[in-house]
Amino acid sequence: MRSRMIVANWKMHKNLAEGLHLAAELGQMLHACTPLIGQVVLLPPFVYLHAIAQLLATAEGLPIAVGAQNCHEYAAGAFTGEIAAPMLRSVGADYVLLGHSERRKYFREDSTCLAKKVTVALSHGLRPIFCCGEHEPTATASSREQFVAKQLSESLFHLSAAQMEQTIIAYEPVWAIGTGHTPMPCQIQAMHQWIRRSVAHHYGEQLAQSIPILYGGSCHANNAPQFFACPDVDGGLIGKASLEATSLVRILNALV
Ligand code: PGA
């Protein structure tokens, strides 16, 4: 069975004290509701990733891991202000979010750069959570698929099967991020099924069936149950609704 997963993308929110408080609160709440289905991955800002990882290391047995919101495409070098994959590993990160639409838009990350980031992350033991998704809500199903196909083939399908097995895909329609609008559950299912088929086309059915594909974009406690009930939706990439422990735990409990 595929792993189920909720990824909390804190973006540029919370200071150290608030971040620690949220992680601790979450740990306590998860203790109270075990057994749990699924893994929680917190993506705090770089500067207190280590502190959060250390705090969670004391919460033994809880399915909470830590990841970063980005990494550089090289493993080391003269890149002032940047953070490399091995550095993230050394402070306790297990995952890294790559290809988020905000990185593509505001920091001009293109497919070539993302392909390098995915490779460098995997080479240093980080599991990439790779985001893809179309811009327009009005796009037809086939134009949405073409758009996502290009993102996957340009940045992901150069990976070996062993590397692909470690990768998580997040389908995030850009128009749904932070807007309160979402596709219908049947549209999300259709896209996830289509993404899984393209993975199968390149890597075989068995590998495709093992890859978690998450939905992201205005996913919250009230709509998560409908999304997570779709057979090819293995969890969520959550922005705003992940900034509060009660809301995140409700989303986690929506995993089936
Ligand atoms: P949102 O953000 O849940 O606030 O829409 C999701 C994301 O950007 O990953």
mmCIF file of C-alpha atoms and ligand atoms in Angstrom:
data_model
loop_
_atom_site.group_PDB
_atom_site.id
_atom_site.type_symbol
_atom_site.label_atom_id
_atom_site.label_comp_id
_atom_site.label_asym_id
_atom_site.label_seq_id
_atom_site.Cartn_x
_atom_site.Cartn_y
_atom_site.Cartn_z
ATOM 1 C CA MET A 1 0.000 0.000 0.000
ATOM 2 C CA ARG A 2 1.204 3.538 -0.818
ATOM 3 C CA SER A 3 2.194 5.842 2.002
ATOM 4 C CA ARG A 4 -0.283 8.557 2.823
ATOM 5 C CA MET A 5 1.065 11.934 3.659
ATOM 6 C CA ILE A 6 0.207 15.459 4.769
ATOM 7 C CA VAL A 7 2.847 18.064 3.978
ATOM 8 C CA ALA A 8 2.650 21.361 5.851
ATOM 9 C CA ASN A 9 4.153 24.186 3.814
ATOM 10 C CA TRP A 10 4.604 27.039 6.287
ATOM 11 C CA LYS A 11 5.987 29.316 3.538
ATOM 12 C CA MET A 12 7.366 32.576 5.037
ATOM 13 C CA HIS A 13 5.245 32.466 8.195
ATOM 14 C CA LYS A 14 5.943 32.197 11.936
ATOM 15 C CA ASN A 15 9.002 33.088 13.966
ATOM 16 C CA LEU A 16 11.105 30.615 15.952
ATOM 17 C CA ALA A 17 8.943 30.653 19.103
ATOM 18 C CA GLU A 18 5.720 30.298 17.089
ATOM 19 C CA GLY A 19 7.172 27.517 14.966
ATOM 20 C CA LEU A 20 8.339 25.551 18.009
ATOM 21 C CA HIS A 21 4.981 26.063 19.672
ATOM 22 C CA LEU A 22 3.102 24.769 16.628
ATOM 23 C CA ALA A 23 5.367 21.722 16.270
ATOM 24 C CA ALA A 24 5.054 20.907 19.990
ATOM 25 C CA GLU A 25 1.282 21.332 19.945
ATOM 26 C CA LEU A 26 1.044 19.100 16.915
ATOM 27 C CA GLY A 27 3.187 16.449 18.600
ATOM 28 C CA GLN A 28 0.883 16.443 21.635
ATOM 29 C CA MET A 29 -2.252 16.227 19.536
ATOM 30 C CA LEU A 30 -0.872 13.380 17.438
ATOM 31 C CA HIS A 31 0.030 11.448 20.575
ATOM 32 C CA ALA A 32 -3.566 11.665 21.640
ATOM 33 C CA CYS A 33 -4.941 10.384 18.341
ATOM 34 C CA THR A 34 -2.729 7.370 17.568
ATOM 35 C CA PRO A 35 -2.990 5.008 15.730
ATOM 36 C CA LEU A 36 -2.737 7.369 12.807
ATOM 37 C CA ILE A 37 -2.860 6.802 9.112
ATOM 38 C CA GLY A 38 -0.123 8.642 7.307
ATOM 39 C CA GLN A 39 2.990 10.672 7.727
ATOM 40 C CA VAL A 40 3.162 14.387 8.545
ATOM 41 C CA VAL A 41 5.979 16.415 6.997
ATOM 42 C CA LEU A 42 6.580 19.921 8.325
ATOM 43 C CA LEU A 43 8.316 22.396 6.017
ATOM 44 C CA PRO A 44 9.418 25.281 8.246
ATOM 45 C CA PRO A 45 11.600 28.137 7.009
ATOM 46 C CA PHE A 46 15.310 27.227 6.835
ATOM 47 C CA VAL A 47 16.415 29.199 9.896
ATOM 48 C CA TYR A 48 14.626 27.060 12.444
ATOM 49 C CA LEU A 49 14.399 23.784 10.615
ATOM 50 C CA HIS A 50 17.121 22.398 12.885
ATOM 51 C CA ALA A 51 15.346 23.490 16.072
ATOM 52 C CA ILE A 52 12.077 21.917 14.902
ATOM 53 C CA ALA A 53 13.842 18.704 13.868
ATOM 54 C CA GLN A 54 15.452 18.493 17.309
ATOM 55 C CA LEU A 55 12.183 19.115 19.080
ATOM 56 C CA LEU A 56 10.472 16.395 17.048
ATOM 57 C CA ALA A 57 13.317 13.950 17.623
ATOM 58 C CA THR A 58 12.124 13.804 21.238
ATOM 59 C CA ALA A 59 8.611 12.842 20.080
ATOM 60 C CA GLU A 60 9.639 9.240 19.436
ATOM 61 C CA GLY A 61 7.263 7.008 17.545
ATOM 62 C CA LEU A 62 5.278 9.873 16.048
ATOM 63 C CA PRO A 63 5.029 9.950 12.272
ATOM 64 C CA ILE A 64 6.356 13.513 11.898
ATOM 65 C CA ALA A 65 9.318 14.390 9.707
ATOM 66 C CA VAL A 66 10.861 17.676 8.668
ATOM 67 C CA GLY A 67 11.750 19.040 5.258
ATOM 68 C CA ALA A 68 12.855 22.243 3.552
ATOM 69 C CA GLN A 69 10.925 24.493 1.199
ATOM 70 C CA ASN A 70 13.759 24.672 -1.322
ATOM 71 C CA CYS A 71 17.424 23.828 -1.914
ATOM 72 C CA HIS A 72 20.132 24.965 -4.292
ATOM 73 C CA GLU A 73 20.885 23.064 -7.488
ATOM 74 C CA TYR A 74 24.538 22.502 -6.501
ATOM 75 C CA ALA A 75 25.772 20.589 -3.479
ATOM 76 C CA ALA A 76 28.295 23.289 -2.458
ATOM 77 C CA GLY A 77 30.053 26.329 -3.864
ATOM 78 C CA ALA A 78 30.298 30.100 -4.063
ATOM 79 C CA PHE A 79 26.566 30.858 -4.008
ATOM 80 C CA THR A 80 26.142 33.536 -1.357
ATOM 81 C CA GLY A 81 22.917 33.248 0.587
ATOM 82 C CA GLU A 82 21.949 29.828 -0.729
ATOM 83 C CA ILE A 83 21.315 26.522 1.086
ATOM 84 C CA ALA A 84 22.518 23.163 -0.267
ATOM 85 C CA ALA A 85 20.945 19.710 0.028
ATOM 86 C CA PRO A 86 23.751 18.213 2.215
ATOM 87 C CA MET A 87 23.341 21.123 4.659
ATOM 88 C CA LEU A 88 19.647 20.332 4.952
ATOM 89 C CA ARG A 89 20.397 16.678 5.604
ATOM 90 C CA SER A 90 22.891 17.677 8.284
ATOM 91 C CA VAL A 91 20.225 19.572 10.243
ATOM 92 C CA GLY A 92 17.640 16.784 10.136
ATOM 93 C CA ALA A 93 15.648 17.337 6.937
ATOM 94 C CA ASP A 94 14.352 14.231 5.164
ATOM 95 C CA TYR A 95 12.351 15.973 2.437
ATOM 96 C CA VAL A 96 12.564 19.012 0.189
ATOM 97 C CA LEU A 97 9.794 20.788 -1.687
ATOM 98 C CA LEU A 98 10.785 21.574 -5.267
ATOM 99 C CA GLY A 99 9.034 23.288 -8.148
ATOM 100 C CA HIS A 100 6.454 25.135 -6.062
ATOM 101 C CA SER A 101 4.711 27.688 -8.279
ATOM 102 C CA GLU A 102 5.848 30.548 -6.016
ATOM 103 C CA ARG A 103 9.461 29.525 -6.603
ATOM 104 C CA ARG A 104 8.841 29.208 -10.329
ATOM 105 C CA LYS A 105 7.128 32.616 -10.477
ATOM 106 C CA TYR A 106 9.022 34.864 -8.054
ATOM 107 C CA PHE A 107 12.451 33.237 -8.290
ATOM 108 C CA ARG A 108 12.263 32.273 -11.967
ATOM 109 C CA GLU A 109 13.045 28.605 -11.375
ATOM 110 C CA ASP A 110 12.730 26.842 -14.707
ATOM 111 C CA SER A 111 12.492 23.174 -15.635
ATOM 112 C CA THR A 112 16.225 22.792 -16.219
ATOM 113 C CA CYS A 113 17.124 24.214 -12.823
ATOM 114 C CA LEU A 114 14.420 22.077 -11.168
ATOM 115 C CA ALA A 115 15.726 18.928 -12.848
ATOM 116 C CA LYS A 116 19.131 19.657 -11.284
ATOM 117 C CA LYS A 117 17.587 20.361 -7.879
ATOM 118 C CA VAL A 118 15.659 17.090 -7.904
ATOM 119 C CA THR A 119 18.844 15.174 -8.747
ATOM 120 C CA VAL A 120 21.014 16.910 -6.159
ATOM 121 C CA ALA A 121 18.357 16.391 -3.470
ATOM 122 C CA LEU A 122 18.134 12.649 -4.172
ATOM 123 C CA SER A 123 21.907 12.282 -4.391
ATOM 124 C CA HIS A 124 22.161 13.626 -0.842
ATOM 125 C CA GLY A 125 19.388 11.596 0.714
ATOM 126 C CA LEU A 126 16.509 14.072 0.552
ATOM 127 C CA ARG A 127 13.155 12.945 -0.846
ATOM 128 C CA PRO A 128 11.845 15.574 -3.272
ATOM 129 C CA ILE A 129 8.200 16.620 -3.171
ATOM 130 C CA PHE A 130 7.870 17.839 -6.724
ATOM 131 C CA CYS A 131 5.050 20.288 -7.533
ATOM 132 C CA CYS A 132 3.306 20.512 -10.867
ATOM 133 C CA GLY A 133 0.071 22.095 -12.044
ATOM 134 C CA GLU A 134 -1.544 24.309 -14.634
ATOM 135 C CA HIS A 135 -2.148 28.050 -14.329
ATOM 136 C CA GLU A 136 -5.693 28.520 -15.610
ATOM 137 C CA PRO A 137 -8.922 27.120 -14.179
ATOM 138 C CA THR A 138 -10.472 27.262 -17.627
ATOM 139 C CA ALA A 139 -7.861 25.046 -19.277
ATOM 140 C CA THR A 140 -9.340 21.973 -20.934
ATOM 141 C CA ALA A 141 -8.464 18.558 -19.514
ATOM 142 C CA SER A 142 -6.110 17.863 -22.407
ATOM 143 C CA SER A 143 -4.318 21.215 -22.155
ATOM 144 C CA ARG A 144 -3.925 20.694 -18.391
ATOM 145 C CA GLU A 145 -2.428 17.275 -19.062
ATOM 146 C CA GLN A 146 -0.084 18.623 -21.722
ATOM 147 C CA PHE A 147 1.123 21.331 -19.365
ATOM 148 C CA VAL A 148 1.784 18.905 -16.515
ATOM 149 C CA ALA A 149 3.330 16.360 -18.919
ATOM 150 C CA LYS A 150 5.921 18.950 -19.927
ATOM 151 C CA GLN A 151 6.741 19.781 -16.288
ATOM 152 C CA LEU A 152 7.156 16.100 -15.431
ATOM 153 C CA SER A 153 9.185 15.171 -18.479
ATOM 154 C CA GLU A 154 11.499 18.199 -18.224
ATOM 155 C CA SER A 155 12.246 17.981 -14.501
ATOM 156 C CA LEU A 156 11.493 14.464 -13.281
ATOM 157 C CA PHE A 157 11.607 11.765 -15.914
ATOM 158 C CA HIS A 158 15.412 11.865 -16.222
ATOM 159 C CA LEU A 159 15.546 10.094 -12.839
ATOM 160 C CA SER A 160 16.478 6.445 -12.503
ATOM 161 C CA ALA A 161 13.762 4.082 -11.263
ATOM 162 C CA ALA A 162 15.504 3.875 -7.873
ATOM 163 C CA GLN A 163 15.429 7.667 -7.602
ATOM 164 C CA MET A 164 11.854 7.939 -8.817
ATOM 165 C CA GLU A 165 10.775 5.515 -6.115
ATOM 166 C CA GLN A 166 11.895 8.069 -3.512
ATOM 167 C CA THR A 167 10.000 10.921 -5.135
ATOM 168 C CA ILE A 168 6.631 12.372 -4.184
ATOM 169 C CA ILE A 169 4.536 14.308 -6.684
ATOM 170 C CA ALA A 170 2.200 17.123 -5.630
ATOM 171 C CA TYR A 171 -0.461 18.265 -8.093
ATOM 172 C CA GLU A 172 -1.148 21.918 -7.321
ATOM 173 C CA PRO A 173 -3.224 23.869 -9.841
ATOM 174 C CA VAL A 174 -1.671 27.335 -9.537
ATOM 175 C CA TRP A 175 -5.086 29.021 -9.649
ATOM 176 C CA ALA A 176 -6.154 27.072 -6.546
ATOM 177 C CA ILE A 177 -3.200 28.077 -4.330
ATOM 178 C CA GLY A 178 -4.323 30.506 -1.633
ATOM 179 C CA THR A 179 -7.503 31.468 -3.501
ATOM 180 C CA GLY A 180 -10.200 29.370 -1.819
ATOM 181 C CA HIS A 181 -11.055 27.871 -5.228
ATOM 182 C CA THR A 182 -10.373 24.240 -6.044
ATOM 183 C CA PRO A 183 -11.074 21.799 -8.858
ATOM 184 C CA MET A 184 -13.903 19.331 -8.262
ATOM 185 C CA PRO A 185 -12.858 16.037 -6.636
ATOM 186 C CA CYS A 186 -13.532 14.194 -9.928
ATOM 187 C CA GLN A 187 -11.181 16.582 -11.770
ATOM 188 C CA ILE A 188 -8.491 16.074 -9.125
ATOM 189 C CA GLN A 189 -8.887 12.295 -9.364
ATOM 190 C CA ALA A 190 -8.683 12.440 -13.185
ATOM 191 C CA MET A 191 -5.441 14.425 -13.073
ATOM 192 C CA HIS A 192 -3.878 12.217 -10.390
ATOM 193 C CA GLN A 193 -4.806 9.097 -12.337
ATOM 194 C CA TRP A 194 -3.324 10.633 -15.449
ATOM 195 C CA ILE A 195 -0.081 11.563 -13.617
ATOM 196 C CA ARG A 196 0.165 8.012 -12.284
ATOM 197 C CA ARG A 197 -0.320 6.656 -15.808
ATOM 198 C CA SER A 198 2.507 8.839 -17.119
ATOM 199 C CA VAL A 199 4.784 7.585 -14.343
ATOM 200 C CA ALA A 200 3.757 4.026 -15.295
ATOM 201 C CA HIS A 201 4.520 4.762 -18.925
ATOM 202 C CA HIS A 202 8.129 5.663 -18.021
ATOM 203 C CA TYR A 203 8.810 3.435 -15.029
ATOM 204 C CA GLY A 204 6.244 0.628 -15.106
ATOM 205 C CA GLU A 205 2.974 0.038 -13.313
ATOM 206 C CA GLN A 206 4.435 -1.321 -10.084
ATOM 207 C CA LEU A 207 6.572 1.736 -9.431
ATOM 208 C CA ALA A 208 3.735 4.099 -10.418
ATOM 209 C CA GLN A 209 1.436 2.411 -7.919
ATOM 210 C CA SER A 210 3.954 3.014 -5.138
ATOM 211 C CA ILE A 211 4.438 6.774 -5.615
ATOM 212 C CA PRO A 212 2.454 9.125 -3.369
ATOM 213 C CA ILE A 213 0.625 11.803 -5.368
ATOM 214 C CA LEU A 214 -0.619 14.654 -3.178
ATOM 215 C CA TYR A 215 -3.172 17.340 -3.909
ATOM 216 C CA GLY A 216 -2.434 20.970 -2.997
ATOM 217 C CA GLY A 217 -4.260 24.280 -3.407
ATOM 218 C CA SER A 218 -6.832 25.611 -0.885
ATOM 219 C CA CYS A 219 -7.123 22.204 0.739
ATOM 220 C CA HIS A 220 -8.534 22.478 4.275
ATOM 221 C CA ALA A 221 -10.290 20.427 6.933
ATOM 222 C CA ASN A 222 -13.715 20.720 5.291
ATOM 223 C CA ASN A 223 -12.837 19.771 1.717
ATOM 224 C CA ALA A 224 -9.997 17.312 2.486
ATOM 225 C CA PRO A 225 -12.331 14.316 3.067
ATOM 226 C CA GLN A 226 -13.749 14.597 -0.464
ATOM 227 C CA PHE A 227 -10.303 14.955 -2.011
ATOM 228 C CA PHE A 228 -8.700 12.172 0.014
ATOM 229 C CA ALA A 229 -11.531 9.801 -0.839
ATOM 230 C CA CYS A 230 -10.295 9.794 -4.459
ATOM 231 C CA PRO A 231 -8.371 6.568 -5.113
ATOM 232 C CA ASP A 232 -5.309 8.261 -6.623
ATOM 233 C CA VAL A 233 -5.037 11.061 -4.035
ATOM 234 C CA ASP A 234 -2.581 10.004 -1.324
ATOM 235 C CA GLY A 235 -2.702 13.100 0.841
ATOM 236 C CA GLY A 236 -2.256 16.841 0.681
ATOM 237 C CA LEU A 237 0.229 19.673 0.402
ATOM 238 C CA ILE A 238 -1.242 22.258 2.722
ATOM 239 C CA GLY A 239 -0.346 25.939 2.994
ATOM 240 C CA LYS A 240 -2.637 28.233 5.011
ATOM 241 C CA ALA A 241 -4.543 25.460 6.786
ATOM 242 C CA SER A 242 -1.276 23.966 8.075
ATOM 243 C CA LEU A 243 -0.460 26.975 10.256
ATOM 244 C CA GLU A 244 -2.749 25.874 13.032
ATOM 245 C CA ALA A 245 -2.441 22.502 14.825
ATOM 246 C CA THR A 246 -6.166 21.724 15.156
ATOM 247 C CA SER A 247 -6.761 22.349 11.487
ATOM 248 C CA LEU A 248 -3.773 20.234 10.423
ATOM 249 C CA VAL A 249 -4.830 17.331 12.643
ATOM 250 C CA ARG A 250 -8.359 17.469 11.196
ATOM 251 C CA ILE A 251 -6.851 17.262 7.714
ATOM 252 C CA LEU A 252 -4.674 14.341 8.791
ATOM 253 C CA ASN A 253 -7.716 12.565 10.166
ATOM 254 C CA ALA A 254 -9.375 12.917 6.759
ATOM 255 C CA LEU A 255 -6.850 10.446 5.307
ATOM 256 C CA VAL A 256 -8.532 7.152 4.556
HETATM 257 P P1 PGA B 1 -2.729 26.850 0.228
HETATM 258 O O1 PGA B 1 -1.228 26.681 -0.307
HETATM 259 O O2 PGA B 1 -3.094 25.584 0.943
HETATM 260 O O3 PGA B 1 -2.665 28.044 1.150
HETATM 261 O O4 PGA B 1 -3.583 27.089 -0.966
HETATM 262 C C1 PGA B 1 -0.792 25.443 -0.813
HETATM 263 C C2 PGA B 1 0.638 25.571 -1.288
HETATM 264 O O5 PGA B 1 1.016 26.632 -1.791
HETATM 265 O O6 PGA B 1 1.422 24.619 -1.171
#
